[in-house]
Short mmCIF file of C-alpha atoms and ligand atoms in Angstrom, two decimals:
data_model
loop_
_atom_site.label_atom_id
_atom_site.label_comp_id
_atom_site.label_asym_id
_atom_site.label_seq_id
_atom_site.Cartn_x
_atom_site.Cartn_y
_atom_site.Cartn_z
CA MET A 1 85.04 -51.79 -88.69
CA THR A 2 87.35 -50.85 -85.88
CA ALA A 3 87.81 -53.73 -83.43
CA ILE A 4 86.25 -53.10 -80.01
CA THR A 5 89.03 -53.00 -77.27
CA VAL A 6 89.29 -51.96 -73.56
CA ASP A 7 90.29 -48.50 -74.85
CA THR A 8 87.38 -48.03 -77.22
CA LEU A 9 84.94 -49.28 -74.49
CA ARG A 10 86.28 -47.37 -71.65
CA ASP A 11 84.00 -44.72 -70.19
CA THR A 12 81.27 -45.49 -72.92
CA CYS A 13 78.01 -47.26 -72.69
CA LEU A 14 78.27 -50.60 -74.62
CA PRO A 15 76.48 -51.02 -77.84
CA ILE A 16 74.15 -54.01 -78.42
CA TYR A 17 74.20 -56.21 -81.44
CA ILE A 18 70.95 -57.05 -83.37
CA GLY A 19 70.44 -58.28 -86.86
CA GLY A 20 74.05 -57.98 -87.75
CA GLU A 21 74.46 -54.35 -86.53
CA TYR A 22 75.89 -52.66 -83.44
CA MET A 23 73.46 -50.08 -82.17
CA ALA A 24 72.99 -47.82 -79.09
CA SER A 25 70.36 -49.14 -76.71
CA ALA A 26 67.62 -47.02 -75.30
CA GLY A 27 67.87 -48.86 -71.99
CA ALA A 28 69.09 -47.32 -68.75
CA PRO A 29 72.92 -47.65 -68.30
CA ILE A 30 74.25 -49.86 -65.47
CA ASP A 31 77.73 -49.23 -64.10
CA SER A 32 80.26 -51.90 -64.85
CA TYR A 33 83.38 -52.14 -62.53
CA ASP A 34 86.99 -53.00 -62.96
CA PRO A 35 87.41 -55.36 -59.93
CA ALA A 36 91.20 -54.67 -59.80
CA THR A 37 90.54 -51.03 -58.92
CA GLY A 38 87.05 -50.96 -57.69
CA GLU A 39 86.27 -48.28 -60.16
CA VAL A 40 83.53 -47.97 -62.89
CA TRP A 41 85.18 -48.52 -66.28
CA CYS A 42 82.18 -48.55 -68.67
CA GLN A 43 78.39 -48.96 -68.59
CA VAL A 44 76.03 -51.78 -69.79
CA PRO A 45 72.61 -50.84 -71.14
CA ASP A 46 69.64 -52.50 -69.56
CA CYS A 47 67.87 -53.42 -72.85
CA THR A 48 64.20 -52.61 -73.26
CA ASP A 49 61.57 -55.16 -73.97
CA ALA A 50 61.39 -53.83 -77.47
CA GLU A 51 65.13 -54.38 -78.03
CA VAL A 52 64.95 -57.99 -76.70
CA ASP A 53 61.84 -58.48 -79.09
CA ALA A 54 63.87 -57.12 -81.92
CA ALA A 55 66.75 -59.44 -81.23
CA VAL A 56 64.42 -62.49 -81.05
CA LYS A 57 62.66 -61.41 -84.31
CA ALA A 58 66.07 -60.97 -85.98
CA ALA A 59 67.02 -64.49 -84.99
CA ASN A 60 63.75 -65.80 -86.23
CA ALA A 61 64.21 -64.00 -89.49
CA ALA A 62 67.66 -65.64 -89.80
CA MET A 63 66.03 -69.01 -89.33
CA ASN A 64 63.74 -68.31 -92.33
CA ASN A 65 66.31 -66.61 -94.49
CA PRO A 66 67.43 -69.04 -97.22
CA ALA A 67 70.93 -67.76 -96.79
CA TRP A 68 71.05 -69.54 -93.42
CA ARG A 69 68.13 -71.96 -93.55
CA ASP A 70 69.36 -73.58 -96.72
CA MET A 71 73.08 -73.31 -96.36
CA THR A 72 74.53 -76.75 -96.52
CA GLN A 73 75.98 -78.39 -93.49
CA SER A 74 79.49 -78.31 -94.99
CA GLN A 75 79.17 -74.55 -95.68
CA ARG A 76 78.14 -73.93 -92.12
CA GLY A 77 81.20 -75.81 -91.01
CA LEU A 78 83.46 -73.78 -93.34
CA LEU A 79 81.96 -70.50 -91.94
CA MET A 80 82.71 -71.73 -88.41
CA LEU A 81 86.24 -72.48 -89.40
CA LYS A 82 86.56 -69.00 -90.94
CA LEU A 83 85.30 -67.55 -87.68
CA ALA A 84 87.84 -69.72 -85.67
CA ASP A 85 90.70 -68.34 -87.93
CA LEU A 86 89.50 -64.81 -87.19
CA LEU A 87 89.32 -65.48 -83.50
CA ASP A 88 92.93 -66.65 -83.51
CA ALA A 89 93.81 -63.16 -84.27
CA HIS A 90 91.78 -61.64 -81.64
CA VAL A 91 92.64 -63.82 -78.65
CA GLU A 92 94.59 -61.17 -76.85
CA ARG A 93 92.00 -58.29 -77.46
CA LEU A 94 89.15 -60.44 -76.14
CA ALA A 95 91.17 -61.73 -73.15
CA GLU A 96 92.04 -58.10 -72.11
CA VAL A 97 88.44 -57.05 -72.36
CA GLU A 98 87.27 -59.97 -70.24
CA THR A 99 89.96 -59.38 -67.56
CA LYS A 100 89.09 -55.68 -67.30
CA ASP A 101 85.47 -56.71 -66.90
CA ASN A 102 85.67 -59.56 -64.33
CA GLY A 103 89.11 -59.27 -62.87
CA LYS A 104 90.21 -62.87 -63.60
CA LEU A 105 93.90 -63.33 -64.38
CA LEU A 106 94.83 -62.31 -67.93
CA ARG A 107 96.68 -65.62 -68.25
CA GLU A 108 93.51 -67.47 -67.50
CA MET A 109 91.31 -65.40 -69.74
CA ARG A 110 93.94 -65.81 -72.52
CA ALA A 111 93.85 -69.59 -72.23
CA LEU A 112 89.96 -69.48 -72.22
CA SER A 113 90.09 -67.24 -75.42
CA GLN A 114 92.50 -69.67 -77.06
CA ALA A 115 89.81 -72.32 -76.31
CA LEU A 116 87.21 -70.50 -78.42
CA PRO A 117 88.52 -71.32 -81.87
CA VAL A 118 89.26 -74.84 -80.53
CA ALA A 119 85.60 -75.28 -79.81
CA LEU A 120 84.49 -73.86 -83.06
CA ARG A 121 86.83 -76.13 -85.03
CA TYR A 122 85.65 -79.23 -83.00
CA PHE A 123 81.94 -78.45 -83.77
CA ALA A 124 82.63 -77.22 -87.29
CA GLY A 125 83.74 -80.79 -88.02
CA MET A 126 80.50 -82.05 -86.73
CA ALA A 127 78.27 -79.84 -88.78
CA ASP A 128 78.09 -82.25 -91.71
CA LYS A 129 78.08 -85.43 -89.59
CA ILE A 130 74.80 -84.85 -87.74
CA GLU A 131 72.81 -87.87 -89.00
CA GLY A 132 69.41 -89.45 -88.36
CA THR A 133 68.80 -93.23 -88.31
CA THR A 134 66.74 -95.73 -90.12
CA ILE A 135 64.44 -97.79 -88.04
CA PRO A 136 63.18 -101.27 -88.71
CA VAL A 137 59.58 -101.03 -87.63
CA ASN A 138 58.36 -104.58 -88.59
CA LYS A 139 56.33 -103.15 -91.43
CA PRO A 140 57.92 -104.53 -94.65
CA ASP A 141 56.57 -101.89 -97.04
CA MET A 142 57.42 -98.92 -94.83
CA LEU A 143 60.56 -96.86 -94.54
CA ASN A 144 60.96 -95.14 -91.16
CA PHE A 145 63.78 -92.70 -90.71
CA THR A 146 64.74 -89.75 -88.56
CA VAL A 147 66.35 -86.41 -89.37
CA ARG A 148 67.96 -84.16 -86.90
CA GLU A 149 66.99 -80.52 -87.38
CA PRO A 150 67.89 -77.21 -85.61
CA LEU A 151 65.70 -76.10 -82.77
CA GLY A 152 65.43 -72.53 -84.01
CA VAL A 153 66.10 -69.56 -81.76
CA VAL A 154 68.36 -70.36 -78.70
CA ALA A 155 68.53 -67.91 -75.84
CA VAL A 156 71.90 -68.23 -74.21
CA ILE A 157 72.22 -66.60 -70.76
CA ILE A 158 75.64 -66.56 -69.30
CA PRO A 159 77.33 -65.59 -66.00
CA TRP A 160 80.27 -63.29 -65.31
CA ASN A 161 82.94 -65.73 -64.44
CA SER A 162 84.05 -66.94 -67.88
CA PRO A 163 81.63 -65.13 -70.27
CA LEU A 164 82.93 -65.91 -73.76
CA TYR A 165 83.98 -69.45 -72.87
CA MET A 166 80.50 -70.12 -71.45
CA MET A 167 78.97 -68.54 -74.53
CA MET A 168 80.93 -70.60 -76.88
CA ARG A 169 79.92 -73.85 -75.17
CA ALA A 170 76.50 -73.05 -76.48
CA LEU A 171 77.28 -70.98 -79.67
CA ALA A 172 79.51 -73.51 -81.44
CA PRO A 173 77.15 -76.39 -81.26
CA CYS A 174 74.23 -74.14 -81.97
CA LEU A 175 75.92 -72.99 -85.20
CA ALA A 176 76.89 -76.49 -86.22
CA CYS A 177 73.20 -77.57 -85.77
CA GLY A 178 71.91 -74.58 -87.85
CA ASN A 179 70.27 -72.49 -85.04
CA ALA A 180 70.27 -68.72 -84.44
CA VAL A 181 71.27 -67.36 -81.14
CA VAL A 182 70.41 -64.39 -78.82
CA VAL A 183 72.98 -64.01 -76.04
CA LYS A 184 72.28 -62.25 -72.75
CA PRO A 185 75.52 -61.89 -70.92
CA SER A 186 75.75 -60.91 -67.19
CA GLU A 187 75.14 -57.31 -66.38
CA HIS A 188 78.61 -57.44 -64.46
CA ALA A 189 80.59 -58.61 -67.52
CA SER A 190 79.01 -57.97 -70.93
CA ALA A 191 81.88 -56.40 -72.68
CA GLY A 192 83.31 -59.76 -74.09
CA ALA A 193 80.23 -60.72 -75.87
CA VAL A 194 79.83 -57.35 -77.35
CA ALA A 195 83.38 -57.17 -78.53
CA PHE A 196 83.07 -60.66 -80.07
CA ALA A 197 79.89 -59.97 -82.02
CA GLY A 198 81.29 -58.14 -84.93
CA LEU A 199 83.47 -61.10 -85.81
CA MET A 200 80.39 -63.07 -86.79
CA LYS A 201 79.63 -60.55 -89.49
CA GLU A 202 83.29 -60.38 -90.50
CA ALA A 203 83.28 -64.29 -90.85
CA GLY A 204 80.25 -63.96 -93.10
CA PHE A 205 77.44 -65.35 -91.06
CA PRO A 206 73.98 -64.00 -92.20
CA ASP A 207 72.56 -61.08 -90.16
CA GLY A 208 70.45 -62.29 -87.21
CA VAL A 209 72.30 -65.61 -86.64
CA PHE A 210 73.95 -64.01 -83.69
CA ASN A 211 72.62 -61.29 -81.43
CA VAL A 212 73.60 -59.74 -78.20
CA VAL A 213 71.16 -58.02 -75.68
CA THR A 214 72.55 -56.84 -72.43
CA GLY A 215 70.91 -55.94 -69.09
CA LEU A 216 69.67 -57.16 -65.80
CA GLY A 217 68.21 -60.58 -65.23
CA HIS A 218 64.71 -59.61 -64.05
CA THR A 219 64.32 -57.21 -66.94
CA ALA A 220 66.19 -58.07 -70.18
CA GLY A 221 66.80 -61.64 -69.04
CA ASN A 222 63.20 -62.19 -68.17
CA ALA A 223 62.03 -60.57 -71.43
CA LEU A 224 64.18 -63.09 -73.29
CA ILE A 225 63.28 -66.30 -71.64
CA SER A 226 59.54 -65.50 -71.61
CA HIS A 227 59.53 -64.53 -75.31
CA THR A 228 57.41 -66.87 -77.31
CA GLY A 229 59.89 -66.73 -80.23
CA VAL A 230 62.58 -68.48 -78.28
CA ASN A 231 62.75 -72.30 -78.85
CA LYS A 232 65.38 -73.26 -76.34
CA ILE A 233 67.03 -71.62 -73.25
CA ASP A 234 70.52 -72.39 -72.41
CA PHE A 235 71.30 -71.03 -68.97
CA THR A 236 74.50 -71.05 -67.01
CA GLY A 237 74.41 -69.33 -63.59
CA GLY A 238 73.45 -69.90 -59.95
CA PRO A 239 70.95 -72.52 -58.68
CA ALA A 240 68.52 -69.87 -57.38
CA THR A 241 68.33 -68.09 -60.84
CA GLY A 242 68.11 -71.59 -62.40
CA LYS A 243 64.93 -72.36 -60.64
CA VAL A 244 63.40 -69.05 -61.80
CA ILE A 245 64.58 -69.85 -65.35
CA ALA A 246 63.09 -73.39 -65.18
CA LYS A 247 59.73 -71.90 -64.04
CA GLY A 248 59.74 -69.33 -66.76
CA ALA A 249 60.68 -72.11 -69.31
CA ALA A 250 57.82 -74.11 -68.00
CA GLU A 251 55.27 -71.35 -68.61
CA GLN A 252 56.11 -71.36 -72.38
CA LEU A 253 56.96 -75.17 -72.35
CA THR A 254 60.41 -74.02 -73.78
CA PRO A 255 63.09 -76.69 -73.21
CA ALA A 256 65.96 -75.52 -71.13
CA ALA A 257 69.47 -76.71 -70.20
CA LEU A 258 70.65 -75.45 -66.88
CA GLU A 259 74.38 -75.44 -65.90
CA LEU A 260 74.34 -74.30 -62.29
CA GLY A 261 76.56 -74.25 -59.26
CA GLY A 262 78.55 -76.83 -57.30
CA LYS A 263 80.11 -77.71 -54.00
CA SER A 264 82.49 -80.27 -55.52
CA PRO A 265 84.26 -82.93 -53.42
CA HIS A 266 87.92 -83.21 -53.92
CA VAL A 267 89.42 -86.25 -52.22
CA VAL A 268 93.03 -87.10 -51.12
CA CYS A 269 93.46 -90.73 -50.20
CA ASP A 270 96.37 -92.00 -48.01
CA ASP A 271 98.01 -93.77 -51.00
CA ALA A 272 98.12 -90.63 -53.22
CA ASP A 273 101.22 -88.83 -54.44
CA LEU A 274 100.71 -86.28 -51.70
CA ASP A 275 102.57 -83.39 -53.30
CA ALA A 276 100.63 -83.72 -56.55
CA ALA A 277 97.42 -84.08 -54.53
CA ALA A 278 98.15 -80.89 -52.51
CA ASN A 279 98.94 -79.02 -55.62
CA GLY A 280 95.71 -80.24 -57.25
CA VAL A 281 93.66 -79.21 -54.33
CA VAL A 282 95.16 -75.68 -54.32
CA ALA A 283 94.54 -75.43 -58.08
CA GLY A 284 91.06 -76.78 -57.69
CA ILE A 285 90.01 -73.95 -55.25
CA PHE A 286 92.39 -71.04 -55.68
CA ALA A 287 92.67 -70.89 -59.46
CA ALA A 288 90.27 -68.31 -60.79
CA ALA A 289 89.90 -67.12 -57.09
CA GLY A 290 87.51 -69.97 -56.63
CA GLN A 291 85.05 -68.39 -59.06
CA THR A 292 84.46 -71.46 -61.06
CA CYS A 293 81.47 -73.79 -60.99
CA VAL A 294 83.64 -76.83 -60.68
CA ALA A 295 85.68 -75.33 -57.72
CA GLY A 296 86.86 -78.22 -55.56
CA SER A 297 85.63 -76.35 -52.47
CA ARG A 298 85.03 -79.48 -50.16
CA CYS A 299 88.28 -81.18 -49.67
CA PHE A 300 88.18 -84.68 -48.06
CA ILE A 301 91.59 -85.93 -46.73
CA GLN A 302 92.05 -89.43 -45.24
CA GLU A 303 92.78 -89.32 -41.55
CA SER A 304 96.23 -91.03 -41.58
CA VAL A 305 97.67 -88.33 -43.94
CA TYR A 306 95.42 -85.47 -42.84
CA ASP A 307 98.00 -83.32 -40.95
CA GLU A 308 100.62 -83.86 -43.64
CA VAL A 309 98.37 -82.89 -46.49
CA VAL A 310 96.84 -79.90 -44.66
CA ALA A 311 100.34 -78.54 -43.98
CA LYS A 312 101.35 -78.97 -47.65
CA ILE A 313 98.13 -77.15 -48.82
CA ILE A 314 98.78 -74.20 -46.36
CA ALA A 315 102.33 -74.00 -47.42
CA LYS A 316 101.27 -73.64 -51.11
CA ALA A 317 98.52 -71.18 -50.22
CA ARG A 318 101.07 -69.06 -48.29
CA ALA A 319 103.14 -68.87 -51.51
CA ILE A 320 100.40 -67.56 -53.65
CA ASN A 321 101.05 -64.15 -55.19
CA ILE A 322 97.96 -61.88 -55.08
CA GLY A 323 97.64 -58.76 -57.17
CA ASP A 324 97.08 -57.16 -60.53
CA PRO A 325 95.41 -59.84 -62.74
CA GLY A 326 97.16 -58.45 -65.80
CA ARG A 327 100.57 -59.55 -64.44
CA ASP A 328 101.97 -62.82 -65.44
CA ASP A 329 103.58 -63.51 -62.08
CA VAL A 330 100.26 -63.06 -60.23
CA GLN A 331 98.22 -66.30 -59.21
CA LEU A 332 95.31 -64.79 -57.43
CA GLY A 333 93.36 -61.75 -58.77
CA PRO A 334 90.43 -59.96 -57.29
CA LEU A 335 86.92 -61.23 -56.93
CA ALA A 336 84.63 -59.96 -59.72
CA LEU A 337 82.02 -58.39 -57.57
CA TRP A 338 82.03 -56.44 -54.34
CA SER A 339 79.07 -58.59 -53.25
CA GLN A 340 81.38 -61.60 -53.58
CA VAL A 341 83.84 -60.07 -51.21
CA GLU A 342 81.02 -59.55 -48.66
CA LYS A 343 79.81 -63.07 -49.28
CA VAL A 344 83.31 -64.57 -48.54
CA GLU A 345 83.37 -62.46 -45.28
CA ASP A 346 79.85 -63.69 -44.31
CA PHE A 347 80.86 -67.33 -44.87
CA THR A 348 84.14 -66.80 -42.87
CA GLN A 349 82.21 -65.52 -39.86
CA SER A 350 79.59 -68.31 -40.14
CA ALA A 351 82.39 -71.02 -40.29
CA LEU A 352 84.02 -69.48 -37.22
CA GLY A 353 80.66 -69.33 -35.45
CA GLU A 354 80.08 -73.04 -36.29
CA GLY A 355 83.33 -74.15 -34.82
CA ALA A 356 85.55 -74.60 -37.91
CA THR A 357 89.26 -73.68 -37.40
CA LEU A 358 90.69 -70.83 -39.63
CA ALA A 359 93.94 -72.48 -40.67
CA PHE A 360 94.91 -69.77 -43.19
CA GLY A 361 93.79 -66.43 -44.62
CA GLY A 362 90.36 -65.15 -43.75
CA GLY A 363 91.06 -61.55 -44.46
CA ARG A 364 91.78 -58.99 -47.15
CA PRO A 365 95.40 -58.50 -48.28
CA LYS A 366 96.97 -55.17 -47.50
CA GLY A 367 98.61 -52.84 -50.09
CA LEU A 368 96.47 -53.55 -52.96
CA GLY A 369 94.46 -50.35 -53.08
CA ASP A 370 90.68 -50.50 -53.47
CA GLY A 371 90.58 -53.64 -55.51
CA TRP A 372 88.25 -56.44 -54.52
CA PHE A 373 90.95 -58.81 -53.26
CA VAL A 374 90.57 -61.51 -50.56
CA GLU A 375 93.14 -63.89 -49.20
CA PRO A 376 93.17 -67.56 -50.02
CA THR A 377 91.32 -69.05 -47.07
CA ILE A 378 91.38 -72.47 -45.51
CA PHE A 379 89.25 -73.94 -42.90
CA THR A 380 89.97 -77.16 -41.18
CA ASP A 381 87.82 -79.22 -38.59
CA VAL A 382 84.87 -78.64 -40.97
CA THR A 383 81.97 -80.97 -40.58
CA ASN A 384 79.50 -81.65 -43.31
CA ASP A 385 76.61 -79.88 -41.71
CA MET A 386 78.44 -76.53 -41.73
CA ARG A 387 77.33 -73.88 -44.21
CA ILE A 388 80.78 -73.78 -45.69
CA ALA A 389 80.47 -77.43 -46.53
CA ARG A 390 77.00 -77.16 -47.97
CA GLU A 391 76.69 -73.83 -49.86
CA GLU A 392 78.42 -72.57 -52.84
CA ILE A 393 80.62 -69.60 -51.99
CA PHE A 394 82.25 -69.02 -55.39
CA GLY A 395 85.39 -67.57 -53.78
CA PRO A 396 88.83 -68.71 -52.65
CA VAL A 397 87.64 -70.58 -49.53
CA LEU A 398 88.52 -74.21 -48.93
CA ALA A 399 86.66 -76.41 -46.39
CA ILE A 400 88.73 -79.44 -45.34
CA LEU A 401 87.04 -82.45 -43.89
CA LYS A 402 88.52 -85.71 -42.55
CA PHE A 403 87.48 -89.23 -43.64
CA ARG A 404 88.10 -92.67 -42.47
CA ASP A 405 87.37 -95.13 -45.24
CA GLU A 406 85.48 -95.20 -48.63
CA ASP A 407 82.11 -95.70 -47.16
CA ASP A 408 82.56 -92.81 -44.79
CA LEU A 409 83.90 -90.63 -47.58
CA LEU A 410 81.06 -91.46 -50.00
CA GLU A 411 78.41 -90.83 -47.39
CA MET A 412 79.67 -87.32 -46.64
CA ALA A 413 80.62 -86.54 -50.21
CA ASN A 414 77.17 -87.52 -51.56
CA ASP A 415 75.40 -85.73 -48.83
CA SER A 416 75.14 -82.54 -50.79
CA ASP A 417 72.49 -80.66 -52.81
CA PHE A 418 74.89 -80.34 -55.68
CA ALA A 419 76.33 -82.89 -58.17
CA LEU A 420 78.66 -81.16 -60.54
CA ALA A 421 82.30 -82.12 -60.52
CA SER A 422 84.44 -84.25 -58.19
CA GLY A 423 88.12 -85.32 -57.95
CA ILE A 424 90.16 -88.02 -56.33
CA TRP A 425 93.87 -88.48 -55.76
CA THR A 426 94.97 -92.11 -55.28
CA GLN A 427 97.38 -94.50 -56.84
CA ASN A 428 95.07 -97.44 -56.41
CA MET A 429 92.99 -97.47 -59.63
CA ASN A 430 90.46 -99.94 -58.06
CA ARG A 431 89.80 -97.46 -55.43
CA ALA A 432 89.48 -94.57 -58.01
CA LEU A 433 87.03 -96.53 -60.02
CA ARG A 434 84.90 -97.48 -57.12
CA PHE A 435 84.70 -93.79 -56.25
CA MET A 436 83.84 -92.99 -59.92
CA ARG A 437 80.93 -95.38 -59.78
CA ARG A 438 79.48 -94.31 -56.47
CA ILE A 439 80.04 -90.48 -56.52
CA GLU A 440 77.02 -88.37 -57.36
CA ALA A 441 78.70 -85.97 -59.89
CA GLY A 442 78.43 -85.17 -63.54
CA MET A 443 82.29 -85.26 -63.85
CA VAL A 444 85.02 -87.27 -62.08
CA TRP A 445 88.75 -86.29 -62.30
CA ILE A 446 91.17 -88.87 -61.15
CA ASN A 447 94.76 -87.69 -60.32
CA THR A 448 93.92 -84.38 -61.96
CA TYR A 449 91.39 -81.60 -61.42
CA ARG A 450 89.66 -78.82 -63.50
CA SER A 451 90.75 -80.52 -66.76
CA PRO A 452 87.72 -79.99 -69.11
CA SER A 453 87.63 -80.74 -72.85
CA VAL A 454 85.34 -79.47 -75.60
CA MET A 455 85.20 -83.02 -76.67
CA SER A 456 83.98 -84.46 -73.43
CA PRO A 457 80.38 -83.90 -72.15
CA SER A 458 80.02 -81.65 -69.08
CA GLY A 459 77.08 -80.86 -66.86
CA GLY A 460 75.72 -81.94 -63.48
CA HIS A 461 72.55 -83.11 -61.77
CA LYS A 462 70.64 -82.40 -58.52
CA ASP A 463 70.90 -78.63 -57.91
CA SER A 464 73.74 -78.42 -60.35
CA GLY A 465 71.22 -78.47 -63.05
CA TYR A 466 70.43 -80.67 -66.13
CA GLY A 467 71.56 -80.73 -69.84
CA LYS A 468 74.90 -81.20 -71.34
CA HIS A 469 77.57 -79.10 -73.00
CA ASN A 470 80.55 -80.24 -75.07
CA GLY A 471 81.12 -83.46 -76.98
CA PHE A 472 78.37 -85.01 -79.18
CA ALA A 473 75.94 -84.62 -76.32
CA ALA A 474 75.93 -80.90 -77.20
CA ILE A 475 74.62 -81.67 -80.66
CA GLU A 476 71.78 -83.71 -79.16
CA GLU A 477 71.11 -80.82 -76.71
CA PHE A 478 70.90 -78.17 -79.61
CA SER A 479 69.03 -80.22 -82.24
CA ARG A 480 65.85 -82.29 -82.30
CA ILE A 481 64.64 -85.45 -84.00
CA LYS A 482 61.96 -85.54 -86.57
CA THR A 483 60.61 -88.93 -87.51
CA VAL A 484 59.47 -89.61 -91.06
CA VAL A 485 57.38 -92.63 -92.25
CA ILE A 486 56.87 -93.60 -95.88
CA ASP A 487 54.47 -96.29 -97.05
CA TYR A 488 55.69 -97.63 -100.47
CA SER A 489 53.29 -100.65 -100.55
CA GLY A 490 50.78 -98.80 -102.85
CA ALA A 491 47.97 -100.31 -100.65
CA GLN A 492 45.15 -98.44 -99.03
CA GLN A 493 45.14 -98.48 -95.30
CA ASP A 494 42.15 -99.32 -93.08
CA ALA A 495 40.85 -95.86 -92.52
CA PHE A 496 39.48 -96.55 -89.00
CA VAL A 497 42.37 -98.59 -87.40
CA MET A 498 45.73 -97.10 -86.37
CA ARG A 499 48.65 -99.12 -87.96
CA VAL A 500 50.33 -99.97 -84.69
CA ASN A 501 52.72 -102.89 -84.30
CA LYS A 502 50.51 -105.90 -83.41
P1 LIG B 1 73.41 -65.61 -61.81
O1 LIG B 1 72.41 -66.75 -61.69
O2 LIG B 1 73.22 -64.51 -60.80
O3 LIG B 1 73.33 -64.91 -63.24
C1 LIG B 1 73.50 -65.67 -64.47
C2 LIG B 1 72.89 -64.92 -65.59
O4 LIG B 1 71.45 -65.05 -65.40
C3 LIG B 1 73.15 -63.44 -65.72
O5 LIG B 1 73.26 -63.17 -67.08
C4 LIG B 1 71.96 -62.85 -65.11
O6 LIG B 1 71.71 -61.53 -65.59
C5 LIG B 1 70.73 -63.74 -65.60
N1 LIG B 1 69.55 -63.74 -64.88
C6 LIG B 1 69.40 -63.52 -63.53
N2 LIG B 1 68.02 -63.50 -63.25
C7 LIG B 1 67.41 -63.75 -64.43
C8 LIG B 1 65.99 -63.96 -64.74
N3 LIG B 1 65.03 -63.84 -63.88
N4 LIG B 1 65.73 -64.21 -65.97
C9 LIG B 1 66.68 -64.42 -66.94
N5 LIG B 1 68.04 -64.23 -66.64
C10 LIG B 1 68.38 -63.88 -65.43
O7 LIG B 1 74.87 -66.19 -61.75
P2 LIG B 1 76.20 -65.49 -61.69
O8 LIG B 1 76.40 -64.90 -60.27
O9 LIG B 1 76.32 -64.50 -62.92
O10 LIG B 1 77.30 -66.68 -61.79
C11 LIG B 1 77.70 -67.51 -60.87
C12 LIG B 1 76.91 -68.81 -60.79
O11 LIG B 1 77.16 -69.44 -62.15
C13 LIG B 1 77.54 -69.76 -59.83
O12 LIG B 1 76.56 -70.43 -59.09
C14 LIG B 1 78.30 -70.71 -60.68
O13 LIG B 1 78.46 -71.96 -60.15
C15 LIG B 1 77.47 -70.75 -61.87
N6 LIG B 1 78.27 -71.18 -62.99
C16 LIG B 1 77.96 -72.51 -63.42
C17 LIG B 1 78.73 -73.04 -64.36
C18 LIG B 1 78.48 -74.49 -64.99
O14 LIG B 1 78.87 -74.84 -66.00
N7 LIG B 1 77.76 -75.38 -64.16
C19 LIG B 1 79.69 -72.37 -65.07
C20 LIG B 1 79.95 -70.98 -64.66
C21 LIG B 1 79.14 -70.50 -63.62
#
């Protein structure tokens, strides 16, 4: 099979992948844009209900296929290792496809592509270590134990910002647990998942274990989450969509994990290494052009070092090289969607209207053609009630707030609808750990920022969602417990009284 690349996809309508085969969709084509030029580069089919149904049925068939159902745990792990080895050889191809699709830096997409085999190897090692427990139930002639089993068909719905990386957070533990998967990538960036699909067959996974259907949220996405053949929904995206998914999941009583947005506090204390902190703040918000769920978009700086740190952050922002995301010397690429450019402009106006000071940026850089670029933008004199301090922008916009002491800081930092990530720069570990204990966030980074690991559980609470990816927590998320009770006493039980603990 010829590997799918930017060149083979250009000016075509993407195929979908069902039951181990690429096929053309009968769905209406949707234009997919290259954010670096603002031009259409390929099309994505809006899959029909029948195609979504076929994908879910193919996944269910795989769950009942002895080739997958009865495959031993160690064999599953070995297949995953084979896929990881294959992926090593396709890092560049997949990174190029994703950069074309969502405009993020090729360097960043390459790093995220390199993380795909790492995630597979980590979870491959877990495949044959997923154990139940034996439970002493105070009944001497009874054996009570649990087994962990796969959930069945998992619908994985992903956003456009890091498609394959987000997909693999679910796919790797799903495979380790023995599930089958139907992926619905974002209509704005579907090419990565499609380009990846063929590797599943090449690695030797039985047909139907992995499927890709594309299309819009309210059509293909809705058909997928409301399908009665789906046993779990794994959703990564915005909070508004998350609520729609949660309602749809509730209709079918399908369990769901929701990884949603954030407005993460990033704190600089007066005793921090101020250069390292300023660097961390810039990386936290301007890396990936702010299009990351964990963006440190609310920066809290202690009042005695406020002016000094703001000056350092602005100096670093001024030095950022904006341009073609494919170039290694570029640090800030375009935004993935035109609507994101408009959103940044809207927030900029609203911040000015609410009295924040535009300290840097705020416009669109000149000389970069029709690409969807915006300047790194910094607002100071922000108060916690302003829209830029409360709502997720998902762009390169930093809101800087001032704090007096720890109580003042935590009151403001926790006064947020979100609770995803957080960061603090201080050389006082007592202070850092007090912050860790009191901050409402699923993740706390101390003297670093945006440093995830596949081995470490991630996920938020409040409007940032629920459920966990990564680490052993992901195995718990994508498997379920079955309880087994054996009576080996040989005695007849009282037919009319339940054998509870008395
Ligand atoms: P989005 O919510 O618009 O879309 C996400 C996915 O949901 C897409 O595939 C979309 O087609 C699908 N969808 C939309 N409506 C649907 C429906 N009714 N039924 C089923 N599927 C539907 O999000 P986006 O704009 O693609 O991504 C940006 C958001 O994702 C941001 O809020 C960001 O914070 C969040 N995000 C979170 C994490 C995390 O780990 N917490 C990671 C990356 C992105």
